Coordinates of C-alpha atoms and ligand atoms in Angstrom, one line a residue:
X48 CA -34.1 17.9 -41.4
X49 CA -33.7 14.5 -39.8
X50 CA -35.0 12.9 -43.0
X51 CA -32.2 14.5 -45.0
X52 CA -29.5 13.6 -42.5
X53 CA -30.5 9.9 -42.1
X54 CA -29.8 8.8 -45.7
X55 CA -26.4 10.7 -45.5
X56 CA -25.5 8.8 -42.3
X57 CA -26.6 5.5 -43.8
X58 CA -24.3 6.0 -46.8
X59 CA -21.4 7.6 -45.0
X60 CA -21.6 6.2 -41.4
X61 CA -18.0 4.8 -41.5
X62 CA -16.7 8.2 -42.6
X63 CA -18.7 10.1 -39.9
X64 CA -17.6 7.6 -37.2
X65 CA -13.9 8.0 -38.2
X66 CA -14.3 11.8 -38.2
X67 CA -15.8 11.7 -34.7
X68 CA -13.1 9.5 -33.4
X69 CA -10.5 11.7 -35.0
X70 CA -12.0 14.8 -33.4
X71 CA -12.2 13.0 -30.0
X72 CA -8.5 12.1 -30.2
X73 CA -7.5 15.6 -31.3
X74 CA -9.6 17.1 -28.5
X75 CA -7.7 14.7 -26.1
X76 CA -4.4 15.7 -27.4
X77 CA -4.9 19.5 -27.1
X78 CA -7.2 19.3 -24.1
X79 CA -6.5 21.9 -21.5
X80 CA -3.3 22.9 -23.3
X81 CA -1.4 19.9 -21.9
X82 CA 0.1 19.1 -25.3
X83 CA 3.1 21.2 -24.4
X84 CA 4.2 18.5 -21.9
X85 CA 6.3 15.6 -23.3
X86 CA 5.5 11.9 -22.9
X87 CA 4.7 8.8 -24.9
X88 CA 3.0 9.9 -28.1
X89 CA 0.0 7.7 -27.7
X90 CA -0.6 8.8 -24.1
X91 CA -1.6 12.2 -25.3
X92 CA -4.5 10.8 -27.3
X93 CA -5.9 8.1 -25.0
X94 CA -5.8 6.6 -21.5
X95 CA -5.6 3.1 -23.1
X96 CA -1.8 3.8 -23.2
X97 CA -1.6 3.9 -19.4
X98 CA -4.1 1.1 -19.1
X99 CA -1.9 -1.2 -21.0
X100 CA 1.2 0.1 -19.2
X101 CA -0.4 -0.9 -15.9
X102 CA -1.6 -4.2 -17.4
X103 CA 2.0 -4.9 -18.3
X104 CA 2.8 -4.8 -14.5
X105 CA 5.9 -2.7 -14.8
X106 CA 4.6 0.9 -14.7
X107 CA 7.1 1.9 -12.0
X108 CA 9.9 1.1 -14.4
X109 CA 8.2 2.9 -17.3
X110 CA 7.8 6.0 -15.1
X111 CA 11.4 6.1 -14.1
X112 CA 12.5 5.7 -17.7
X113 CA 10.0 8.4 -18.9
X114 CA 11.3 10.9 -16.4
X115 CA 14.9 10.2 -17.3
X116 CA 14.0 10.8 -20.9
X117 CA 11.7 13.8 -20.6
X118 CA 12.5 15.6 -17.3
X119 CA 10.4 16.5 -14.4
X120 CA 7.0 16.7 -16.0
X121 CA 5.6 13.8 -18.1
X122 CA 2.2 13.5 -19.7
X123 CA 0.9 10.0 -19.0
X124 CA -2.6 10.5 -20.3
X125 CA -4.8 13.1 -22.1
X126 CA -5.5 14.7 -18.7
X127 CA -2.7 13.2 -16.5
X128 CA 0.7 14.7 -15.6
X129 CA 3.4 12.9 -13.5
X130 CA 5.9 15.0 -11.6
X131 CA 9.4 13.9 -10.6
X132 CA 10.7 16.9 -8.6
X133 CA 10.5 16.4 -4.8
X134 CA 9.3 20.0 -4.5
X135 CA 6.0 18.9 -5.9
X136 CA 5.2 16.8 -2.8
X137 CA 4.4 20.0 -0.9
X138 CA 2.7 21.6 -3.8
X139 CA 0.3 18.8 -4.6
X140 CA -0.1 16.9 -1.3
X141 CA 0.4 19.8 1.1
X142 CA -2.4 20.5 3.6
X143 CA -5.2 22.8 2.5
X144 CA -4.1 23.0 -1.1
X145 CA -7.5 21.9 -2.3
X146 CA -6.4 18.9 -4.4
X147 CA -8.7 15.8 -4.0
X148 CA -8.1 12.2 -4.7
X149 CA -8.9 11.2 -8.3
X150 CA -11.5 8.7 -9.6
X151 CA -8.7 6.1 -9.4
X152 CA -9.7 5.6 -5.7
X153 CA -13.4 4.8 -5.9
X154 CA -12.5 1.8 -8.1
X155 CA -11.0 0.5 -4.8
X156 CA -14.3 0.8 -2.9
X157 CA -16.1 -2.4 -1.9
X158 CA -19.8 -2.9 -2.6
X159 CA -22.4 -3.2 0.2
X160 CA -24.8 -6.2 0.1
X161 CA -27.4 -3.7 -1.0
X162 CA -25.4 -2.7 -4.1
X163 CA -24.0 0.6 -2.9
X164 CA -20.3 1.4 -3.2
X165 CA -18.7 1.6 0.3
X166 CA -16.1 4.4 0.3
X167 CA -13.5 3.6 3.0
X168 CA -11.0 6.0 4.6
X169 CA -8.6 5.0 1.8
X170 CA -10.9 5.2 -1.2
X171 CA -13.3 8.1 -0.4
X172 CA -12.8 11.2 -2.6
X173 CA -15.1 13.3 -0.5
X174 CA -12.5 15.3 1.4
X175 CA -14.9 16.8 3.9
X176 CA -16.2 13.4 4.8
X177 CA -12.7 12.2 4.9
X178 CA -11.6 14.9 7.4
X179 CA -14.5 14.0 9.7
X180 CA -13.8 10.3 9.4
X181 CA -10.1 10.8 10.0
X182 CA -10.8 12.9 13.1
X183 CA -12.9 10.1 14.6
X184 CA -10.2 7.4 14.2
X185 CA -6.9 9.4 14.4
X186 CA -6.3 8.4 18.0
X187 CA -6.5 4.7 17.1
X188 CA -3.3 5.1 15.2
X189 CA -1.4 7.5 17.4
X190 CA 2.1 6.7 18.8
X191 CA 0.6 6.4 22.3
X192 CA -1.8 3.7 21.1
X193 CA 1.2 1.5 19.9
X194 CA 1.7 0.0 23.3
X195 CA -1.7 -1.6 23.0
X196 CA -0.8 -3.3 19.8
X197 CA 2.7 -4.5 20.8
X198 CA 1.5 -7.6 22.7
X199 CA -0.6 -8.5 19.6
X200 CA 2.4 -8.2 17.3
X201 CA 4.4 -10.3 19.7
X202 CA 1.9 -13.1 19.8
X203 CA 1.9 -13.4 16.0
X204 CA 5.7 -13.2 15.9
X205 CA 6.0 -16.1 18.3
X206 CA 3.9 -18.2 16.0
X207 CA 5.8 -17.0 12.9
X208 CA 9.1 -18.1 14.5
X209 CA 7.9 -21.5 15.8
X210 CA 6.2 -22.3 12.4
X211 CA 9.4 -21.2 10.5
X212 CA 11.4 -23.6 12.7
X213 CA 9.0 -26.4 12.3
X214 CA 8.2 -26.1 8.6
X215 CA 11.4 -24.9 7.1
X216 CA 14.4 -24.8 9.4
X217 CA 14.0 -28.3 10.9
X218 CA 13.0 -29.9 7.6
X219 CA 15.5 -28.0 5.3
X220 CA 12.6 -27.3 3.0
X221 CA 12.8 -24.1 0.9
X222 CA 10.3 -21.3 1.6
X223 CA 8.4 -19.0 -0.6
X224 CA 9.5 -16.1 1.6
X225 CA 7.4 -13.4 -0.1
X226 CA 4.3 -15.6 0.5
X227 CA 5.3 -16.5 4.0
X228 CA 5.7 -12.8 4.9
X229 CA 2.3 -12.2 3.4
X230 CA 0.9 -14.8 5.8
X231 CA 2.7 -13.0 8.6
X232 CA 1.4 -9.6 7.7
X233 CA -2.2 -10.8 7.2
X234 CA -2.2 -12.6 10.5
X235 CA -0.7 -9.8 12.4
X236 CA -3.2 -7.2 11.1
X237 CA -6.0 -9.7 11.9
X238 CA -4.7 -9.9 15.4
X239 CA -4.3 -6.2 15.8
X240 CA -7.8 -5.6 14.3
X241 CA -9.8 -8.4 16.1
X242 CA -7.4 -9.7 18.7
X243 CA -7.4 -13.0 16.7
X244 CA -5.3 -14.3 13.9
X245 CA -7.0 -15.6 10.8
X246 CA -4.8 -18.7 10.9
X247 CA -2.5 -18.3 7.8
X248 CA 0.7 -19.1 9.7
X249 CA -0.7 -22.0 11.8
X250 CA -2.2 -23.6 8.7
X251 CA 0.6 -22.5 6.3
X252 CA -2.2 -21.8 3.9
X253 CA -4.2 -19.0 2.3
X254 CA -7.3 -19.3 4.6
X255 CA -10.4 -19.0 2.5
X256 CA -8.3 -17.6 -0.3
X257 CA -8.1 -14.1 1.4
X258 CA -4.5 -13.4 0.2
X259 CA -5.4 -14.4 -3.3
X260 CA -8.6 -12.4 -3.2
X261 CA -6.7 -9.2 -2.2
X262 CA -4.1 -9.9 -4.9
X263 CA -6.8 -10.3 -7.6
X264 CA -8.6 -7.2 -6.4
X265 CA -5.4 -5.1 -6.6
X266 CA -4.6 -6.7 -10.0
X267 CA -7.9 -5.3 -11.2
X268 CA -7.5 -1.9 -9.6
X269 CA -4.1 -1.2 -11.2
X270 CA -5.1 -1.1 -14.9
X271 CA -8.9 -0.4 -14.4
X272 CA -8.0 2.5 -12.1
X273 CA -6.2 4.2 -15.1
X274 CA -9.6 4.3 -16.9
X275 CA -12.1 4.4 -14.0
X276 CA -15.1 4.5 -16.4
X277 CA -14.4 0.8 -17.1
X278 CA -15.3 0.0 -13.5
X279 CA -18.9 1.0 -14.2
X280 CA -19.0 -1.6 -16.9
X281 CA -17.1 -4.3 -15.0
X282 CA -17.2 -4.6 -11.2
X283 CA -19.7 -1.9 -10.5
X284 CA -21.9 -2.3 -13.5
X285 CA -25.5 -1.0 -13.2
X286 CA -27.1 -4.5 -13.7
X287 CA -25.1 -5.9 -10.8
X288 CA -25.7 -2.9 -8.5
X289 CA -29.4 -2.8 -9.3
X290 CA -30.0 -6.5 -8.9
X291 CA -28.3 -6.3 -5.5
X292 CA -30.3 -3.3 -4.5
X293 CA -33.6 -5.0 -5.5
X294 CA -32.6 -8.2 -3.8
X295 CA -32.6 -10.2 -7.1
X296 CA -29.1 -11.4 -6.4
X297 CA -27.1 -11.9 -3.2
X298 CA -23.4 -11.2 -3.2
X299 CA -21.6 -14.1 -1.4
X300 CA -19.7 -12.8 1.6
X301 CA -16.0 -12.9 1.1
X302 CA -14.0 -14.9 3.7
X303 CA -12.6 -11.6 5.0
X304 CA -16.0 -10.1 5.5
X305 CA -17.3 -13.3 7.0
X306 CA -14.4 -13.3 9.4
X307 CA -15.0 -9.7 10.3
X308 CA -18.7 -10.2 10.9
X309 CA -18.1 -13.4 13.0
X310 CA -15.6 -11.6 15.2
X311 CA -17.9 -8.7 15.8
X312 CA -20.8 -11.0 16.6
X313 CA -18.7 -13.0 19.1
X314 CA -18.1 -9.8 21.0
X315 CA -21.4 -8.2 20.6
X316 CA -22.0 -7.6 24.3
X317 CA -18.5 -6.2 24.8
X318 CA -19.0 -3.8 21.9
X319 CA -22.4 -2.7 23.3
X320 CA -20.8 -1.9 26.6
X321 CA -18.1 0.2 24.9
X322 CA -20.6 2.0 22.7
X323 CA -22.6 2.9 25.8
X324 CA -20.0 3.5 28.5
X325 CA -16.6 3.7 26.7
X326 CA -13.5 1.5 26.8
X327 CA -12.8 2.0 30.5
X328 CA -15.9 -0.1 31.2
X329 CA -14.4 -3.3 29.8
X330 CA -11.2 -5.0 31.1
X331 CA -8.2 -5.2 28.6
X332 CA -6.7 -8.5 27.8
X333 CA -3.1 -8.5 28.9
X334 CA -2.7 -4.9 28.2
X335 CA -3.7 -5.1 24.6
X336 CA -6.6 -3.3 23.0
X337 CA -7.5 -4.1 19.3
X338 CA -8.8 -1.9 16.5
X339 CA -12.4 -3.3 16.9
X340 CA -12.5 -2.0 20.5
X341 CA -11.0 1.3 19.5
X342 CA -13.3 1.9 16.5
X343 CA -16.2 1.1 18.8
X344 CA -14.8 3.7 21.3
X345 CA -14.8 6.1 18.3
X346 CA -18.5 5.2 17.9
X347 CA -19.1 6.0 21.6
X348 CA -17.3 9.4 21.1
X349 CA -18.9 10.2 17.7
X350 CA -22.2 8.4 17.5
X351 CA -23.5 10.8 14.8
X352 CA -20.7 9.6 12.4
X353 CA -19.5 6.2 13.3
X354 CA -22.3 3.7 12.5
X355 CA -22.0 -0.1 13.0
X356 CA -21.5 -0.4 9.3
X357 CA -18.6 2.0 9.4
X358 CA -16.9 0.2 12.3
X359 CA -17.1 -3.0 10.2
X360 CA -15.8 -1.3 7.0
X361 CA -13.0 0.3 9.0
X362 CA -11.9 -3.0 10.4
X363 CA -12.0 -4.7 7.0
X364 CA -10.2 -1.9 5.1
X365 CA -7.3 -2.3 7.5
X366 CA -6.8 -5.8 6.1
X367 CA -6.8 -4.4 2.6
X368 CA -4.6 -1.3 3.3
X369 CA -2.2 -2.8 5.9
X370 CA -1.3 -6.3 4.9
X371 CA 0.0 -6.4 1.3
X372 CA 1.9 -3.1 1.8
X373 CA 3.6 -4.4 5.0
X374 CA 4.4 -7.7 3.4
X375 CA 6.0 -6.1 0.4
X376 CA 8.2 -3.8 2.6
X377 CA 9.3 -6.8 4.7
X378 CA 10.2 -8.8 1.6
X379 CA 12.2 -5.9 0.3
X380 CA 14.3 -5.7 3.5
X381 CA 15.2 -9.3 3.5
X382 CA 15.8 -9.5 -0.2
X383 CA 18.3 -6.6 -0.1
X384 CA 20.0 -8.1 3.0
X385 CA 20.5 -11.4 1.3
X386 CA 21.7 -9.7 -1.9
X387 CA 24.2 -7.6 0.1
X388 CA 26.2 -10.0 2.4
X389 CA 28.3 -7.1 3.7
X390 CA 25.2 -5.2 4.9
X391 CA 23.7 -8.4 6.3
X392 CA 26.9 -9.2 8.3
X393 CA 27.1 -5.6 9.6
X394 CA 23.5 -5.6 10.7
X395 CA 24.1 -9.0 12.5
X396 CA 27.1 -7.5 14.3
X397 CA 24.9 -4.6 15.5
X398 CA 22.2 -7.0 16.7
X399 CA 24.5 -9.5 18.4
X400 CA 26.4 -6.7 20.1
X401 CA 23.1 -5.3 21.4
X402 CA 22.2 -8.7 22.8
X403 CA 25.6 -9.1 24.4
X404 CA 25.5 -5.6 26.0
X405 CA 22.0 -6.2 27.3
X406 CA 20.4 -3.5 25.0
X407 CA 18.2 -6.3 23.7
X408 CA 17.0 -8.7 26.3
X409 CA 15.4 -11.4 24.2
X410 CA 16.7 -11.7 20.6
X411 CA 13.6 -13.4 19.4
X412 CA 11.2 -10.9 20.9
X413 CA 12.7 -7.5 20.4
X414 CA 10.7 -4.7 22.0
X415 CA 9.7 -1.5 20.1
X416 CA 11.9 0.5 22.6
X417 CA 14.9 -1.8 22.0
X418 CA 14.5 -1.6 18.2
X419 CA 14.7 2.2 18.4
X420 CA 18.3 2.0 19.7
X421 CA 19.7 0.3 16.6
X422 CA 20.9 2.9 14.1
X423 CA 22.0 0.4 11.4
X424 CA 18.7 -1.5 11.5
X425 CA 17.0 1.9 11.0
X426 CA 19.3 2.7 8.0
X427 CA 18.6 -0.8 6.5
X428 CA 14.8 -0.4 6.8
X429 CA 14.9 3.2 5.4
X430 CA 17.0 2.1 2.5
X431 CA 14.7 -0.8 1.6
X432 CA 11.8 1.5 1.7
X433 CA 13.7 3.8 -0.7
X434 CA 14.7 1.0 -3.1
X435 CA 11.3 -0.7 -3.1
X436 CA 8.4 1.5 -2.0
X437 CA 5.2 -0.5 -2.0
X438 CA 3.0 1.9 -4.1
X439 CA 4.0 1.6 -7.7
X440 CA 1.8 4.1 -9.5
X441 CA 1.4 7.9 -9.2
X442 CA -0.8 8.8 -6.2
X443 CA -3.3 10.7 -8.2
X444 CA -4.8 14.0 -7.2
X445 CA -7.2 16.3 -9.1
X446 CA -6.3 19.9 -9.4
X447 CA -8.9 22.3 -7.8
X448 CA -11.2 24.0 -10.2
X449 CA -9.3 27.3 -10.2
X450 CA -6.1 25.6 -11.3
X451 CA -2.8 25.5 -9.4
X452 CA 0.8 26.4 -9.8
X453 CA 3.1 23.4 -9.8
X454 CA 6.8 23.7 -10.4
X455 CA 6.1 27.2 -11.7
X456 CA 3.6 26.0 -14.3
X457 CA 0.0 26.9 -14.2
X458 CA -1.9 23.6 -14.3
X459 CA -5.6 23.8 -15.3
X460 CA -8.3 22.8 -12.8
X461 CA -9.5 19.1 -13.2
X462 CA -6.1 17.9 -14.4
X463 CA -4.9 14.7 -12.7
X464 CA -1.4 15.1 -11.2
X465 CA 0.8 13.1 -9.0
X466 CA 4.2 11.6 -8.1
X467 CA 5.4 8.1 -8.1
X468 CA 7.5 7.1 -5.1
X469 CA 9.7 5.0 -7.4
X470 CA 10.7 8.1 -9.3
X471 CA 11.2 10.3 -6.3
X472 CA 13.3 7.8 -4.4
X473 CA 15.9 7.6 -7.2
X474 CA 16.6 11.3 -7.4
X475 CA 20.4 11.5 -7.5
X476 CA 20.6 15.1 -6.2
X477 CA 18.8 14.0 -3.1
X478 CA 20.1 10.5 -2.5
X479 CA 23.5 10.7 -4.3
X480 CA 24.9 9.5 -7.6
X481 CA 24.6 5.9 -6.4
X482 CA 20.9 6.3 -5.8
X483 CA 20.2 3.1 -7.8
X484 CA 22.4 1.1 -5.3
X485 CA 21.2 -0.3 -2.0
X486 CA 23.6 1.4 0.5
X487 CA 22.1 1.9 4.0
X488 CA 25.2 4.0 5.1
X489 CA 23.8 7.0 3.2
X490 CA 21.3 7.4 6.1
X491 CA 24.1 7.5 8.6
X492 CA 26.7 9.6 6.8
X493 CA 24.2 12.3 5.8
X494 CA 24.5 15.8 7.4
X495 CA 21.5 16.8 9.5
X496 CA 20.4 19.1 6.6
X497 CA 20.8 16.4 4.0
X498 CA 19.0 13.8 6.2
X499 CA 16.1 16.2 6.5
X500 CA 15.9 16.6 2.7
X501 CA 16.1 12.8 2.2
X502 CA 13.4 12.1 4.7
X503 CA 11.2 14.7 3.2
X504 CA 11.5 13.0 -0.2
X505 CA 10.5 9.6 1.0
X506 CA 7.1 8.9 -0.3
X507 CA 6.3 5.2 0.4
X508 CA 3.6 6.3 2.9
X509 CA 2.3 9.2 0.7
X510 CA 2.0 12.7 2.1
X511 CA -0.3 15.3 3.5
X512 CA -3.9 14.9 4.7
X513 CA -4.2 11.4 3.0
X514 CA -0.9 10.1 4.2
X515 CA -0.9 6.5 5.5
X516 CA -2.8 6.5 8.8
X517 CA -1.3 3.0 9.6
X518 CA 2.3 4.1 9.3
X519 CA 3.1 3.8 13.0
X520 CA 1.5 0.4 13.2
X521 CA 3.4 -0.9 10.2
X522 CA 6.7 0.5 11.6
X523 CA 6.0 -1.2 14.9
X524 CA 5.6 -4.5 13.1
X525 CA 8.6 -4.1 10.9
X526 CA 11.1 -2.8 13.5
X527 CA 10.1 -5.7 15.8
X528 CA 9.9 -8.6 13.5
X529 CA 13.0 -8.0 11.4
X530 CA 15.5 -8.3 14.2
X531 CA 13.5 -11.2 15.7
X532 CA 13.8 -13.2 12.5
X533 CA 17.4 -12.3 11.9
X534 CA 18.3 -13.1 15.5
X535 CA 16.7 -16.6 15.3
X536 CA 17.6 -17.8 11.8
X537 CA 20.3 -17.4 9.2
X538 CA 18.6 -16.8 5.9
X539 CA 20.1 -18.0 2.7
X540 CA 18.8 -17.8 -0.9
X541 CA 17.5 -21.1 -2.3
X542 CA 19.5 -20.4 -5.5
X543 CA 22.5 -18.2 -5.3
X544 CA 22.4 -15.1 -7.5
X545 CA 18.7 -15.5 -8.5
X546 CA 16.9 -12.3 -8.9
X547 CA 13.3 -11.9 -7.9
X548 CA 10.6 -10.7 -10.3
X549 CA 8.1 -8.0 -9.4
X550 CA 4.5 -7.5 -10.3
X551 CA 3.0 -4.0 -10.1
X552 CA -0.7 -4.2 -9.3
X553 CA -0.9 -0.7 -7.7
X554 CA 1.5 -2.2 -5.0
X555 CA 4.6 -3.8 -6.3
X556 CA 4.6 -7.4 -5.1
X557 CA 7.6 -9.7 -5.3
X558 CA 7.6 -13.1 -6.9
X559 CA 10.2 -15.9 -7.0
X560 CA 11.8 -15.0 -3.7
X561 CA 12.7 -18.3 -2.2
X562 CA 15.0 -18.9 0.8
X563 CA 16.2 -21.5 3.3
X564 CA 16.3 -21.0 7.0
X565 CA 19.0 -22.3 9.4
X566 CA 18.5 -21.9 13.1
X567 CA 21.3 -19.8 14.5
X568 CA 23.2 -21.7 17.2
X569 CA 24.4 -19.7 20.2
X570 CA 28.0 -20.3 19.0
X571 CA 27.1 -18.9 15.6
X572 CA 25.5 -15.9 17.3
X573 CA 28.7 -15.3 19.3
X574 CA 30.9 -15.7 16.2
X575 CA 28.9 -13.2 14.3
X576 CA 29.3 -10.8 17.2
Ligands
HEM635 C1 4.7 -0.5 5.0 C2 3.4 -0.5 5.1 C3 2.5 0.5 4.5 C4 2.7 1.2 3.3 C5 3.9 1.3 2.4 C6 1.5 2.0 3.2 C7 1.3 2.9 2.2 C8 0.2 3.8 2.1 C9 0.1 4.9 1.2 C10 1.1 5.2 0.1 C11 -1.1 5.5 1.4 C12 -1.6 6.8 0.7 C13 -2.2 6.5 -0.6 C14 -2.5 7.7 -1.4 O1 -2.4 8.8 -1.0 O2 -2.8 7.4 -2.6 C15 -1.7 4.9 2.5 C16 -2.9 5.2 3.1 C17 -3.6 4.5 4.0 N1 -3.0 3.4 4.7 FE1 -1.2 2.6 4.5 N2 0.6 1.7 4.2 C18 1.2 0.8 5.0 C19 0.6 0.2 6.1 C20 -0.6 0.4 6.6 C21 -1.2 -0.2 7.7 C22 -0.5 -1.2 8.6 C23 -2.5 0.2 7.8 C24 -3.6 -0.1 8.8 C25 -3.3 -0.5 10.0 C26 -2.7 1.2 6.7 C27 -3.9 1.9 6.5 C28 -4.0 2.9 5.6 C29 -5.2 3.7 5.4 C30 -6.5 3.5 6.2 C31 -4.9 4.7 4.5 C32 -5.8 5.8 4.0 C33 -5.6 7.0 4.8 C34 -6.4 8.2 4.4 O3 -6.7 8.5 3.3 O4 -6.7 9.0 5.4 N3 -1.5 1.3 6.0 N4 -0.9 3.8 2.9

């Protein structure tokens, strides 16, 4: 049999190969009956379409356009559907629906020195393990824990303001604001995690290339995550993993990992006490308790689950999950303020009035409680989240084996489905016909029913069991630092009318956002009021 097939293959291999490829492409197109859903023609045949769309760094724009063109369901890949109707948030991400994170997420796992992938709270697709992990660390992120982090945020904010004065305001130098806010966000999360800043702001530099490292990592994750199989040939290829496992090769510790290991070693006695006796056994430093102490407390409470390695991974993954996302959201707030002088002036009036009336005691160090009494600030922040949500791809979930009904359609098990925040946030029937315009007033004018609907459609933090666990921490940072910066400096664009450019590497980072700072005089503050 084999002897008769081999000569045939030798003569006709090109034909056989073409036939196999054709069959594979047709199988992709008609796979699971998804061919009835519209989308780019190529996307139905191969995931290379979405790989290149992500590589082009503008998929959020492509997704908005595709949904405008094709409606609420768009096929983005042979096995991938994107949904645009806000109703799908509950249907896909709702609790106990049985959907799991897709293979996009393990691409985001780090590798241990022994060559094993290290699934973090963010990247794990094992939902049972995730639930257990989340139960162990939930209290670290609760609203009541925020008071422990506020002094840590304040300390970084003080450095941010004094360095902004020294480097930019006093010298008249222009500032790469998107980068400067990245330094702030990385330093503040370092301080919340280990009680110590990494030193980006003090040095005005990317210490050990951490910011660049995270940017490169996300730039890899965006496109490769569209075809996760590629990861096993690239970052997690067998040769690399095995040579690490067998000790033939040593992975150099990244600066972030080294920083994490050093901080933990400096406090090894303190951590040992917490592990054995709990947090009450160690004195707090000026009322603050950092993540490292709290994760170690979780280890005290759940020794069977929280290992030393998991405490280290948890600390490190906060840097990855919580810095770039916060920096992007801060940039968006300032960008839209500068682009909309009317809104900027109105917000300054609110802030200056609050200082005058005593609702804010110190304009350069606004407390969390004070920030919660400023409705226009709240509207501006919500509107910036709406216009520029940090995540710029669909948050992929795999449909459970038995299939699921989404928007009245029976979607087969194993299909990858999801929503993109950029698409949901531009829905005219939810946010109004001017949904493409930055207009914070929509958050103030809305009736209670409408407001509830608008809030339920906001997707910048995801939704359901895998929603952002750091949401409260990031809101604490944002609601405090925005009024502090605005109260201290007037911010003007370096070049009037210049638009920024954006770069979608899973999270949509801003480029070319340069500004100048002028210290606000007391007179100026009174005039604006
Ligand atoms: C404005 C800032 C932030 C934004 C826009 C943001 C966005 C998100 C989103 C969209 C997800 C869900 C991803 C998905 O379902 O695919 C997520 C998850 C997560 N975020 Fe955030 N995040 C922010 C800040 C933070 C901060 C400050 C921390 C840490 C202190 C953090 C830690 C995490 C973690 C650990 C997860 C995984 C949660 C889980 O799966 O249980 N994030 N974030």
